[in-house]
Coordinates of C-alpha atoms in Angstrom, one line a residue:
S835 CA 107.5 75.6 119.7
K836 CA 103.7 76.4 119.1
P837 CA 101.3 76.1 116.6
K838 CA 100.2 79.8 115.1
I839 CA 96.8 80.2 113.6
M840 CA 97.0 83.7 111.7
V841 CA 93.5 85.4 110.8
G842 CA 93.6 87.9 107.7
M843 CA 92.2 90.9 109.3
A844 CA 92.8 93.9 106.9
S845 CA 89.8 95.5 105.2
C846 CA 89.0 93.1 102.7
G847 CA 89.2 90.5 105.2
L848 CA 86.9 92.0 107.7
A849 CA 84.4 92.8 105.0
A850 CA 84.4 89.0 104.3
G851 CA 83.6 88.1 108.1
A852 CA 87.3 87.7 109.3
E853 CA 86.5 89.6 112.6
E854 CA 83.4 86.9 113.1
T855 CA 86.0 83.9 112.3
Y856 CA 88.6 85.4 114.5
K857 CA 86.3 85.4 117.4
A858 CA 85.0 81.6 116.9
I859 CA 88.6 80.5 116.5
S860 CA 89.1 82.1 119.8
K861 CA 86.3 80.5 121.2
E862 CA 87.2 77.2 120.0
I863 CA 90.7 77.7 121.5
L864 CA 89.1 78.1 124.8
D865 CA 86.9 75.7 124.8
K866 CA 89.0 72.7 123.9
K867 CA 91.9 74.5 125.9
L868 CA 94.2 74.4 123.1
D869 CA 97.9 75.5 123.6
V870 CA 98.2 77.5 120.2
I871 CA 98.9 81.4 119.4
L872 CA 96.3 83.1 117.7
T873 CA 97.0 86.2 115.9
K874 CA 95.8 88.4 113.4
T875 CA 97.5 89.6 110.0
G876 CA 97.3 91.8 107.0
C877 CA 96.4 91.4 103.0
L878 CA 97.7 88.2 101.6
G879 CA 96.9 89.6 98.5
F880 CA 94.0 87.0 97.5
C881 CA 91.1 89.4 98.6
Q882 CA 88.2 87.1 96.6
M883 CA 89.6 84.1 98.8
E884 CA 88.8 86.0 102.3
P885 CA 88.7 85.2 105.2
L886 CA 92.1 83.9 104.9
V887 CA 93.6 82.0 107.7
E888 CA 96.8 80.6 108.1
I889 CA 98.0 77.5 110.2
L890 CA 101.6 77.0 110.9
E891 CA 102.7 74.1 112.8
P892 CA 106.1 72.8 114.0
G893 CA 107.6 70.3 111.9
K894 CA 105.0 71.0 108.9
P895 CA 104.5 73.3 106.3
K896 CA 102.2 76.2 106.6
I897 CA 98.8 76.0 105.3
I898 CA 96.5 78.5 104.0
Y899 CA 92.8 78.2 104.3
K900 CA 90.2 80.1 102.1
K901 CA 86.7 81.4 102.7
L902 CA 87.0 80.6 106.0
I903 CA 83.7 82.1 107.5
S904 CA 82.8 81.6 111.0
N905 CA 80.5 78.4 110.4
K906 CA 83.6 77.0 108.8
V907 CA 85.7 77.2 111.9
K908 CA 84.7 74.1 113.7
K909 CA 85.5 72.4 110.8
L910 CA 88.9 73.9 110.7
I911 CA 89.8 73.3 114.4
D912 CA 88.4 69.7 114.3
S913 CA 90.6 68.7 111.3
F914 CA 93.6 70.8 113.1
I915 CA 93.5 68.6 116.5
T916 CA 93.0 65.5 114.2
G917 CA 95.6 66.3 111.8
R918 CA 93.2 65.7 108.8
I919 CA 93.5 68.0 105.7
E920 CA 90.1 69.4 104.8
S921 CA 90.6 69.9 100.9
D922 CA 87.4 71.9 100.3
I923 CA 88.7 74.9 102.9
V924 CA 92.3 74.7 101.7
L925 CA 94.2 77.3 99.2
A926 CA 97.7 76.2 99.5
R927 CA 100.7 75.0 101.2
V928 CA 103.8 77.0 102.1
D929 CA 107.2 74.5 101.9
R930 CA 109.5 77.3 101.5
E931 CA 109.4 80.6 103.1
E932 CA 111.7 83.8 103.9
I933 CA 112.0 83.5 107.5
L934 CA 114.0 85.4 110.2
I935 CA 114.2 84.0 113.4
E936 CA 113.7 86.2 116.4
K937 CA 117.3 85.7 117.6
S938 CA 117.5 89.1 115.0
V939 CA 116.2 91.2 117.7
K940 CA 119.3 90.5 119.9
N941 CA 121.8 91.7 117.0
F942 CA 119.4 94.9 116.7
Y943 CA 122.4 97.1 118.1
S944 CA 125.5 95.1 116.4
N945 CA 126.7 96.1 113.3
K946 CA 125.3 93.1 111.6
I947 CA 122.5 92.8 108.8
V948 CA 120.6 89.6 109.1
N949 CA 119.2 88.8 105.7
E950 CA 116.2 86.8 104.7
T951 CA 117.1 83.1 103.9
D952 CA 115.2 80.2 102.5
E953 CA 114.6 77.3 105.1
E954 CA 114.0 73.7 104.3
V955 CA 111.0 72.1 106.1
N956 CA 111.9 69.2 107.9
Y957 CA 109.0 67.0 107.9
E958 CA 108.5 64.5 110.8
I959 CA 105.0 63.6 110.4
S960 CA 103.3 60.1 109.1
D961 CA 103.4 59.3 105.2
K962 CA 99.6 59.3 105.0
L963 CA 99.6 62.9 106.3
K964 CA 102.8 64.1 103.9
N965 CA 100.7 62.3 101.2
E966 CA 97.6 64.6 102.0
I967 CA 99.7 67.5 102.3
N968 CA 101.4 66.9 99.1
K969 CA 98.4 67.2 97.4
I970 CA 97.7 70.8 98.1
P971 CA 98.9 73.2 95.8
L972 CA 102.1 74.9 96.6
Y973 CA 101.6 78.8 97.0
E974 CA 103.9 79.4 94.7
E975 CA 102.4 77.2 91.9
I976 CA 98.9 79.1 92.1
P977 CA 98.7 81.0 89.1
F978 CA 97.4 84.5 91.0
F979 CA 100.8 84.1 93.0
K980 CA 102.8 82.5 90.5
K981 CA 104.6 85.8 88.7
Q982 CA 104.3 87.7 91.5
T983 CA 107.6 89.2 93.2
K984 CA 106.5 90.8 96.4
I985 CA 109.0 93.8 97.8
A986 CA 106.5 96.7 99.3
L987 CA 104.1 93.5 99.8
R988 CA 106.9 91.3 101.4
N989 CA 105.3 91.4 105.0
C990 CA 101.4 91.8 103.9
G991 CA 99.8 88.5 105.6
Y992 CA 103.0 87.2 107.3
I993 CA 103.3 89.7 110.2
N994 CA 101.0 91.1 112.8
P995 CA 100.6 94.8 112.0
E996 CA 100.4 95.6 115.2
N997 CA 103.6 94.1 116.6
I998 CA 106.8 95.8 116.0
R999 CA 108.7 92.7 117.3
E1000 CA 107.5 90.8 114.1
Y1001 CA 108.4 93.8 111.6
I1002 CA 111.7 93.5 113.4
A1003 CA 112.0 89.5 113.2
R1004 CA 112.0 89.6 109.4
G1005 CA 114.5 92.6 109.0
G1006 CA 112.9 95.7 110.1
Y1007 CA 114.5 98.6 111.1
F1008 CA 118.2 97.0 110.1
S1009 CA 117.9 99.3 107.1
L1010 CA 117.3 102.4 109.1
Y1011 CA 120.6 101.2 111.7
K1012 CA 122.4 100.9 108.8
V1013 CA 121.9 104.0 107.3
L1014 CA 122.7 105.9 110.9
N1015 CA 126.0 104.0 111.1
E1016 CA 127.3 103.3 107.8
F1017 CA 125.9 106.0 105.3
S1018 CA 126.2 110.1 104.9
Q1019 CA 123.2 111.5 104.1
D1020 CA 124.8 112.0 100.3
E1021 CA 125.5 108.3 100.3
V1022 CA 121.8 107.4 101.2
I1023 CA 120.7 109.6 98.4
E1024 CA 123.1 108.1 95.8
E1025 CA 122.2 104.8 96.5
V1026 CA 118.4 105.7 95.9
K1027 CA 119.6 107.0 92.8
K1028 CA 121.4 104.2 91.7
S1029 CA 118.3 101.7 92.5
K1030 CA 116.0 104.1 90.0
L1031 CA 113.4 104.1 91.9
R1032 CA 110.5 106.0 90.4
G1033 CA 107.8 107.4 92.4
R1034 CA 104.9 105.0 92.6
G1035 CA 102.3 107.7 92.9
G1036 CA 101.7 108.4 89.4
A1037 CA 104.1 110.2 88.0
G1038 CA 107.2 108.5 87.6
F1039 CA 109.6 110.9 89.1
P1040 CA 112.9 109.6 90.2
T1041 CA 113.0 109.2 93.8
G1042 CA 116.5 110.1 94.6
L1043 CA 116.3 113.0 92.5
K1044 CA 113.5 114.6 94.2
W1045 CA 115.4 114.0 97.7
E1046 CA 118.6 115.5 96.2
F1047 CA 116.6 118.7 95.4
T1048 CA 115.2 118.8 98.6
R1049 CA 118.2 118.4 100.5
G1050 CA 119.8 121.1 98.7
A1051 CA 117.3 123.7 98.9
R1052 CA 117.5 126.6 101.1
G1053 CA 115.5 127.0 104.2
E1054 CA 115.1 125.1 107.6
P1055 CA 113.1 123.1 108.7
K1056 CA 112.8 120.5 105.8
Y1057 CA 109.8 118.2 105.8
I1058 CA 109.1 114.7 105.0
V1059 CA 105.2 114.4 103.8
C1060 CA 103.7 110.8 102.7
N1061 CA 100.9 111.0 100.0
A1062 CA 98.4 108.3 101.2
D1063 CA 95.3 110.0 100.1
E1064 CA 94.6 107.2 97.6
G1065 CA 91.1 108.2 96.1
D1066 CA 90.7 106.2 93.2
P1067 CA 87.4 104.2 92.4
G1068 CA 88.7 100.3 92.8
A1069 CA 92.2 101.4 94.0
F1070 CA 93.2 100.0 97.6
M1071 CA 97.0 99.2 96.9
D1072 CA 98.1 101.8 99.9
R1073 CA 95.1 101.1 102.2
S1074 CA 96.6 97.4 102.2
L1075 CA 99.9 98.0 102.8
I1076 CA 99.8 100.3 105.5
E1077 CA 96.9 97.9 106.9
G1078 CA 99.1 95.0 106.5
D1079 CA 102.6 96.6 107.4
P1080 CA 102.9 100.0 108.5
H1081 CA 106.2 100.0 110.0
S1082 CA 107.7 99.6 106.6
L1083 CA 106.3 103.2 105.6
L1084 CA 107.5 104.5 108.8
E1085 CA 111.2 103.1 108.3
G1086 CA 111.2 104.4 104.7
M1087 CA 110.0 107.8 106.0
L1088 CA 112.8 107.8 108.6
I1089 CA 115.5 107.0 105.7
A1090 CA 114.0 109.7 103.4
G1091 CA 114.3 112.3 106.7
Y1092 CA 118.1 111.3 107.6
A1093 CA 119.1 111.8 103.9
I1094 CA 117.5 115.1 103.5
G1095 CA 117.9 116.7 106.7
A1096 CA 114.4 116.6 108.2
N1097 CA 113.2 116.1 111.6
E1098 CA 109.6 116.0 111.3
G1099 CA 107.2 114.1 108.8
Y1100 CA 103.4 113.9 108.0
I1101 CA 101.5 111.0 106.7
Y1102 CA 98.3 112.2 105.1
C1103 CA 95.4 109.1 104.8
R1104 CA 91.9 110.0 104.0
A1105 CA 89.8 109.9 107.1
E1106 CA 87.9 106.9 105.1
Y1107 CA 90.7 104.3 106.3
P1108 CA 89.8 103.8 109.7
L1109 CA 91.9 100.8 110.3
A1110 CA 95.0 102.3 108.3
I1111 CA 94.9 105.2 110.4
K1112 CA 94.5 102.8 113.6
R1113 CA 97.5 100.6 112.7
L1114 CA 99.5 103.6 111.8
N1115 CA 98.8 105.3 115.5
I1116 CA 99.9 101.9 116.8
A1117 CA 103.0 101.5 114.8
I1118 CA 104.0 105.5 115.5
E1119 CA 103.5 104.6 119.2
Q1120 CA 105.4 101.5 119.4
A1121 CA 108.2 103.1 117.1
K1122 CA 108.5 105.7 119.8
E1123 CA 108.1 103.4 122.7
V1124 CA 111.7 101.4 121.6
G1125 CA 113.1 104.6 120.4
L1126 CA 112.7 104.3 116.9
T1127 CA 111.4 107.9 116.8
G1128 CA 111.9 111.0 118.7
K1129 CA 115.3 112.2 119.8
N1130 CA 118.3 110.1 119.5
I1131 CA 117.3 107.6 117.6
M1132 CA 119.3 104.5 118.2
G1133 CA 121.9 106.4 119.7
S1134 CA 122.4 108.8 117.2
N1135 CA 122.1 112.6 116.9
F1136 CA 119.3 112.0 114.4
N1137 CA 116.1 113.3 115.8
F1138 CA 112.5 112.6 113.9
D1139 CA 108.7 112.5 114.8
I1140 CA 105.7 111.6 112.7
K1141 CA 102.3 112.6 112.7
I1142 CA 99.3 111.8 111.0
K1143 CA 96.9 114.1 108.9
Q1144 CA 93.4 112.8 108.1
G1145 CA 92.1 114.1 104.8
A1146 CA 88.3 114.7 104.2
G1147 CA 88.1 112.4 101.1
A1148 CA 88.9 115.2 98.5
F1149 CA 90.1 113.5 95.6
V1150 CA 92.3 116.9 94.6
C1151 CA 94.1 116.7 97.8
G1152 CA 96.1 113.5 96.1
E1153 CA 98.0 116.1 94.2
E1154 CA 101.0 117.5 96.3
T1155 CA 100.2 121.2 96.4
A1156 CA 96.7 120.6 97.5
L1157 CA 97.7 118.3 99.9
I1158 CA 99.9 120.4 101.5
A1159 CA 97.4 123.5 101.8
S1160 CA 95.2 121.0 103.6
I1161 CA 97.9 119.8 105.8
E1162 CA 98.2 123.7 106.6
G1163 CA 94.3 123.9 107.3
R1164 CA 93.9 125.8 104.0
R1165 CA 91.5 124.9 101.7
G1166 CA 92.6 121.8 99.4
E1167 CA 93.6 123.6 96.3
P1168 CA 96.4 123.2 93.7
R1169 CA 98.6 126.0 93.0
S1170 CA 100.9 126.6 90.2
R1171 CA 104.3 125.5 90.2
P1172 CA 107.0 126.6 90.2
P1173 CA 108.2 126.9 92.9
F1174 CA 108.1 123.1 93.6
P1175 CA 107.3 121.4 96.9
A1176 CA 111.1 120.5 97.2
T1177 CA 112.2 124.1 97.3
A1178 CA 108.6 125.7 98.9
G1179 CA 106.5 122.9 100.3
L1180 CA 105.1 122.6 103.8
W1181 CA 105.0 126.1 105.6
G1182 CA 107.1 127.5 102.6
K1183 CA 109.4 125.2 103.5
P1184 CA 111.8 122.3 101.4
T1185 CA 109.3 119.4 101.4
N1186 CA 110.0 115.9 100.2
I1187 CA 106.5 114.2 99.1
N1188 CA 106.5 110.5 97.8
N1189 CA 103.9 107.9 97.7
V1190 CA 103.3 105.1 100.6
K1191 CA 104.7 102.4 97.9
S1192 CA 108.0 105.0 97.2
Y1193 CA 108.7 105.0 100.9
S1194 CA 108.5 101.1 101.5
Y1195 CA 110.5 100.1 98.8
V1196 CA 113.4 102.3 100.4
P1197 CA 114.2 99.8 103.5
Q1198 CA 114.8 97.1 101.0
I1199 CA 116.8 98.9 98.5
I1200 CA 119.1 99.8 101.5
L1201 CA 119.1 96.4 102.7
K1202 CA 120.2 94.8 99.9
G1203 CA 121.5 97.2 97.7
A1204 CA 120.7 99.3 94.5
R1205 CA 122.1 96.7 92.2
W1206 CA 119.8 94.1 93.5
F1207 CA 116.6 96.2 92.9
N1208 CA 118.1 97.0 89.4
S1209 CA 117.9 93.3 88.6
I1210 CA 114.4 93.8 88.4
G1211 CA 112.0 95.6 86.3
S1212 CA 112.5 97.3 82.6
E1213 CA 115.4 99.0 81.1
K1214 CA 114.0 102.4 82.3
S1215 CA 111.9 101.4 85.4
K1216 CA 113.1 99.3 88.1
G1217 CA 111.6 97.0 90.2
T1218 CA 107.9 96.3 90.9
M1219 CA 104.5 97.8 90.9
V1220 CA 101.5 97.2 93.2
F1221 CA 98.2 96.7 91.4
A1222 CA 94.6 96.5 92.9
L1223 CA 93.1 94.0 90.3
T1224 CA 89.3 94.7 89.9
G1225 CA 86.6 94.4 87.6
K1226 CA 85.1 91.7 85.4
I1227 CA 88.0 89.3 86.3
D1228 CA 88.3 85.7 87.3
S1229 CA 90.8 86.5 90.4
T1230 CA 90.5 90.2 92.3
G1231 CA 93.0 91.1 94.7
L1232 CA 96.3 92.8 95.4
V1233 CA 99.2 91.9 93.4
E1234 CA 102.7 92.9 92.7
V1235 CA 104.6 92.2 89.7
P1236 CA 107.7 93.3 88.0
I1237 CA 107.5 96.4 85.9
G1238 CA 107.8 95.2 82.5
M1239 CA 105.5 92.4 82.5
S1240 CA 102.9 92.5 79.7
L1241 CA 99.3 93.5 80.5
K1242 CA 98.1 90.2 79.2
E1243 CA 100.2 88.2 81.7
L1244 CA 98.9 90.6 84.4
V1245 CA 95.3 90.1 83.0
F1246 CA 95.3 86.5 82.1
D1247 CA 98.3 84.8 83.9
V1248 CA 97.9 86.7 87.2
G1249 CA 94.0 87.4 87.0
G1250 CA 93.2 84.4 85.4
G1251 CA 91.3 86.7 82.8
V1252 CA 87.5 87.4 82.4
L1253 CA 84.7 84.9 83.7
P1254 CA 83.6 82.0 81.7
G1255 CA 81.2 82.6 78.8
K1256 CA 82.5 86.4 78.7
S1257 CA 84.9 87.8 76.4
F1258 CA 87.8 90.4 77.1
K1259 CA 86.8 94.0 76.0
A1260 CA 89.1 96.4 77.7
V1261 CA 91.4 97.3 80.6
Q1262 CA 91.2 100.4 82.3
I1263 CA 94.9 101.2 84.0
G1264 CA 95.5 104.6 86.0
G1265 CA 92.4 105.4 87.8
P1266 CA 90.1 107.9 86.7
L1267 CA 92.5 109.9 85.3
G1268 CA 93.6 106.7 83.3
G1269 CA 92.7 105.3 80.1
C1270 CA 90.9 102.3 78.5
L1271 CA 93.4 99.9 76.3
P1272 CA 91.9 97.3 74.1
E1273 CA 92.8 93.8 73.4
E1274 CA 95.2 94.8 70.6
K1275 CA 97.2 96.6 73.2
L1276 CA 97.6 93.5 75.7
N1277 CA 101.1 92.7 74.7
L1278 CA 102.5 96.2 75.8
P1279 CA 104.9 96.5 78.9
I1280 CA 103.3 97.7 82.0
D1281 CA 105.7 100.7 82.2
Y1282 CA 105.3 104.5 82.2
E1283 CA 106.3 105.5 78.7
P1284 CA 104.4 102.6 76.6
I1285 CA 101.5 103.0 78.8
T1286 CA 101.2 106.7 78.2
E1287 CA 102.0 106.6 74.4
A1288 CA 99.0 104.1 74.1
G1289 CA 96.4 106.9 75.7
A1290 CA 96.5 105.5 79.4
I1291 CA 99.1 106.1 82.2
M1292 CA 100.0 103.9 85.0
G1293 CA 98.9 105.9 87.8
S1294 CA 99.0 104.6 91.3
G1295 CA 98.1 101.2 90.6
G1296 CA 94.8 100.7 89.7
V1297 CA 93.7 98.1 87.1
I1298 CA 90.0 97.3 86.3
V1299 CA 89.3 94.8 83.6
V1300 CA 86.0 94.8 81.7
D1301 CA 84.3 92.4 79.2
N1302 CA 81.9 92.3 76.5
D1303 CA 78.6 93.4 78.6
T1304 CA 80.2 96.8 79.2
C1305 CA 79.3 99.9 77.1
M1306 CA 82.6 102.0 76.7
V1307 CA 81.0 105.0 76.1
E1308 CA 78.8 104.5 79.7
F1309 CA 82.3 103.5 80.9
A1310 CA 84.2 106.8 80.2
K1311 CA 81.0 108.8 81.5
F1312 CA 81.2 107.0 84.8
F1313 CA 84.9 108.1 85.1
L1314 CA 84.2 111.4 83.9
Q1315 CA 81.3 111.9 86.3
F1316 CA 83.6 110.9 89.1
A1317 CA 86.7 113.4 88.2
S1318 CA 84.2 116.1 87.4
D1319 CA 82.3 116.0 91.0
E1320 CA 86.0 115.7 92.5
S1321 CA 87.1 119.3 90.7
C1322 CA 87.9 121.6 93.1
G1323 CA 86.5 124.5 90.6
Q1324 CA 89.3 126.7 91.0
C1325 CA 90.4 126.8 87.4
V1326 CA 87.7 127.4 84.5
P1327 CA 88.9 124.6 81.9
C1328 CA 88.8 121.9 84.5
R1329 CA 85.5 123.4 86.3
L1330 CA 83.7 123.9 83.0
G1331 CA 85.1 121.7 80.8
G1332 CA 84.5 118.5 82.7
E1333 CA 80.8 119.3 82.9
R1334 CA 80.5 120.1 79.2
M1335 CA 82.3 116.9 78.2
L1336 CA 79.7 115.3 81.0
E1337 CA 76.6 116.8 79.1
I1338 CA 77.7 115.8 75.8
L1339 CA 78.2 112.0 76.9
T1340 CA 75.1 111.8 78.7
R1341 CA 73.1 112.9 75.3
I1342 CA 75.3 110.6 73.2
T1343 CA 74.2 107.4 75.8
E1344 CA 70.7 108.9 75.5
G1345 CA 70.6 108.6 71.8
K1346 CA 70.5 112.5 71.4
G1347 CA 74.1 112.7 70.0
E1348 CA 75.3 113.8 67.0
L1349 CA 78.5 113.4 65.3
E1350 CA 79.7 116.6 65.8
D1351 CA 79.6 116.0 69.2
L1352 CA 82.7 113.8 69.0
D1353 CA 84.7 116.8 67.5
K1354 CA 83.6 118.9 70.3
L1355 CA 84.9 116.1 73.0
E1356 CA 88.0 116.0 71.4
K1357 CA 88.3 120.1 71.2
L1358 CA 87.3 120.4 75.1
A1359 CA 89.7 117.5 76.0
R1360 CA 92.8 119.7 74.4
V1361 CA 91.4 122.8 75.9
M1362 CA 91.6 120.9 79.4
N1363 CA 94.7 119.1 79.0
Q1364 CA 96.5 123.0 77.9
G1365 CA 94.6 125.1 80.4
S1366 CA 94.1 123.3 83.6
L1367 CA 96.2 123.9 86.6
C1368 CA 97.0 120.6 88.0
A1369 CA 97.0 117.2 86.5
L1370 CA 93.2 116.3 87.6
G1371 CA 92.1 119.0 85.0
Q1372 CA 94.6 118.0 82.7
L1373 CA 93.9 113.9 82.5
T1374 CA 90.0 113.9 83.2
P1375 CA 89.5 113.6 79.7
N1376 CA 91.6 110.7 79.3
P1377 CA 89.0 108.0 79.5
V1378 CA 86.9 109.7 76.9
L1379 CA 89.7 110.1 74.6
S1380 CA 91.2 106.7 74.7
T1381 CA 87.6 104.9 74.3
L1382 CA 87.0 107.4 71.0
R1383 CA 90.3 106.3 70.3
Y1384 CA 89.9 102.6 70.4
F1385 CA 86.0 102.3 70.6
R1386 CA 84.9 105.0 68.5
D1387 CA 82.5 102.3 66.3
E1388 CA 80.8 102.1 70.1
Y1389 CA 80.2 105.8 69.7
I1390 CA 78.8 106.1 66.4
A1391 CA 76.3 103.2 67.3
H1392 CA 74.9 105.3 70.0
I1393 CA 74.9 108.3 67.5
I1394 CA 73.6 107.0 64.0
D1395 CA 72.1 103.7 65.1
K1396 CA 70.3 104.8 68.3
R1397 CA 71.7 101.4 69.8
C1398 CA 73.9 100.7 72.5
P1399 CA 76.0 97.6 71.5
A1400 CA 76.5 96.1 74.6
G1401 CA 73.0 96.6 75.8
E1402 CA 73.7 98.9 78.8
C1403 CA 72.5 102.2 78.1
K1404 CA 68.8 101.9 79.4
V1405 CA 67.6 104.5 77.2
L1406 CA 68.5 103.0 73.9
I1407 CA 67.7 99.2 75.0
T1408 CA 64.3 97.3 75.0
Y1409 CA 63.8 94.2 76.9
Y1410 CA 61.9 91.0 75.0
I1411 CA 61.2 87.6 75.7
D1412 CA 62.1 84.7 73.6
E1413 CA 58.8 83.0 73.1
E1414 CA 60.7 79.4 72.4
K1415 CA 62.4 79.7 75.4
C1416 CA 60.2 80.9 77.9
T1417 CA 58.5 77.9 80.0
G1418 CA 55.7 80.5 81.6
C1419 CA 57.2 79.7 85.0
G1420 CA 55.9 83.2 86.2
L1421 CA 59.3 83.8 88.0
C1422 CA 59.9 87.4 85.9
L1423 CA 56.2 88.2 86.1
R1424 CA 55.9 87.9 90.0
H1425 CA 59.5 90.1 90.5
C1426 CA 58.4 92.9 88.0
P1427 CA 58.3 96.1 89.7
Q1428 CA 55.6 97.5 87.2
N1429 CA 53.8 94.7 86.2
A1430 CA 54.6 94.9 82.9
I1431 CA 55.1 91.4 82.4
S1432 CA 51.9 89.2 81.3
G1433 CA 50.9 85.8 80.4
E1434 CA 49.4 82.3 81.5
K1435 CA 51.2 79.8 83.7
K1436 CA 53.4 77.3 81.3
K1437 CA 52.6 79.8 78.0
A1438 CA 55.1 82.2 77.0
H1439 CA 54.6 85.5 78.7
K1440 CA 55.3 88.9 77.1
I1441 CA 56.7 92.3 78.1
D1442 CA 54.4 95.5 77.6
T1443 CA 57.2 98.2 76.8
K1444 CA 55.3 101.0 77.5
Y1445 CA 55.4 100.1 81.2
C1446 CA 58.9 98.4 81.4
I1447 CA 61.3 100.5 83.3
K1448 CA 64.0 98.6 81.8
C1449 CA 65.3 97.9 85.3
G1450 CA 67.0 94.2 84.4
V1451 CA 65.4 92.4 87.3
C1452 CA 63.4 89.8 84.8
K1453 CA 66.8 89.2 83.3
D1454 CA 68.6 88.8 86.0
I1455 CA 66.1 86.0 87.9
C1456 CA 65.2 84.1 84.4
K1457 CA 66.6 80.5 84.6
F1458 CA 65.9 80.0 81.1
D1459 CA 67.9 82.7 79.6
A1460 CA 64.6 83.7 77.9
I1461 CA 64.9 87.5 78.3
Y1462 CA 67.3 89.5 76.2
T1463 CA 67.9 93.1 74.7
E1464 CA 67.8 94.9 71.5

C-alpha cells in the first residue's frame, strides 16, 4: 500500500557508502514528508554496483538503482516524486518476482505450506512512463544475473535480514513446521539423502549421509555445528549469506537438530565478520521471542538452542577438528581421524558439522522436495554452487549458478570476462588450497570430480580470475605464503614443507632459481600431501603444482632467461621510456620518489636504472603509454 525504498547494507554496500546513502534518503523523506517505507536489505550480488537501492511502488515494477552514493540521493528522490526515470543511475527493473504475501503469517500454525508464486505486475501508469520503464533492462536479462539460479541466496537483497516477519513472509520456517508435524527424524534424513545435497564446505561429502552417521552414533547429547569460519582470500560467500538471510541458516540448523536428535547448536564465525555476527544475534533473539528456538518449538516436544562462538581468525580452524577444539576453549589444532566428529566430536559427543550454505539449502529441499532439487545440477552433484567472483574480471560479486555450468560460462557469461584490452590467463578456484586452471580448461564443468582431476578443488566457492599481466609464479607464491603463514605448525611436513617451498619460489622470482628447483618443488609437494595431518598441509602445494603443470614455461623463463614474462617480478624487470612516445610533460619526473628520471620539458625523458626502485609509479601515471618494462 506504500512505496518502499530498500538500501543494500551488507558489507559490500557499507564499504561503498551505503550507510551515508541510507541516512541521506532518511533525511530527504523527513524533509519532504514522504509517506514511504525505508528499510535495509542484504547483498543482491552485484557488489561492484553498490550501493544498490531498490524502489517498489504499488502498481509499478521494482526499479533497482546502481552506485547510489549519498550525493545522488537528491536526484533519486526528486525523480521518485516527479515520476521520472533517471537512466544514468538505473540498473534494472523487476517485472516478475517471487512473492509471498503477508497473509501467509496467519497460516503459520496451519498444516498448509504456501509456495512461492510468480505474480504479474498490473501497470496502471501513463503510457509515457510505461515506455520509459520498458527501456530499462530487465533484471533477468542482465548478463550477470541471466544464468544464475538462486536457492541459497533466494532472500538476499529481498528481505530485511533484521526482521523475522519478512523471512516468514517469503516462506521462512514453514519447512521447520512441516518437519515437526509431518516427518519422522529418519524421514527428514531420507529426504536430504534423496536430494543428493553435497557439503558446500569444500569436501563435497553427502550431507544426508553425514546426518545419518551422527544420528546413529552412540552417545548423548548430540550437537549441531555450523562452520562459518570463512578465511579464504577473496571469499565472502558465507559472510554475505549470513548478512542477508541469517534465518535461513538457523532454520537449516533447527531441521538438522531435529533429524539427528540434537538440542544444542553452535555457529563458529570469525570475529572479523562483525556485521554477520550482529545479524545472527538479532536473528537468534527474534527466533527465541516467537518460540522458534528454546523449549517445545511450535508446540512440539522438540527443544533447541543456538549459540555463537567467535573465532580469532585462524584459517586452520576451518578444519572441523580444529574448529571443535576452538569451541571447547583449546588451541585450534587438527587431530587425526578417525574417530570422525560424527561419532566423537564436540566434547567427545556425536557432532554434525556443515557449512553455512549446506544448512541454507535444507529448508528449500524440505519445502519443495528432493525431486525438485535433483532437477538442478549435474549427474553426480545436485543443486547450485555459490561463488565469490573476483579478480581481474569485468563483473565482480556474489553469484549462484547450477553445478555443471562450464567455467567459461561462469567467467565470461556471468562475470563478463577480463577487462577490455586484456586477455584471459587463468582462473584460480578453490581458495588458497585450490589450483590455477588455464584457458584450455575453461570448458570443464563446475563439479567436484572434474575440477579435482584438473588440479584444483571446488573448495567453498572462491574464484579469482587473472589476465596476462599476472605472473603465475608470483601468483602461486602469494597463496603459498598465505597457507604457510596459517599452518598451525603441529606436523613437520606442513610446518617445514611450506617454508621450504616458499624459499624456492622466492629464489625463482628473484632470478636465482635453478632447473633442479622444479623437481624439488614437486618432491616437497608429494611429501606434504602424503604426510600432513589435515587438508591444509595436504593441499598447500596445489597452487604451485597446478601452475607448474600448466604454466611451466613461465618458471623456466624466470630460471633460464632471468625474465618475468608478465613483467611483475620486480627484481627481473627494468623500466624504460619510449623516446618516440614521450612528450616531455614531466609528470613522471615530478612523481618519481627516487628522482631517477631526468629530462628537459617537451623532450624525451630517461630513467636512471641505478636509482630506480621499480615502484611502477611512473608507468601508472603516464598518459601516453611511454613507459614500458623488460
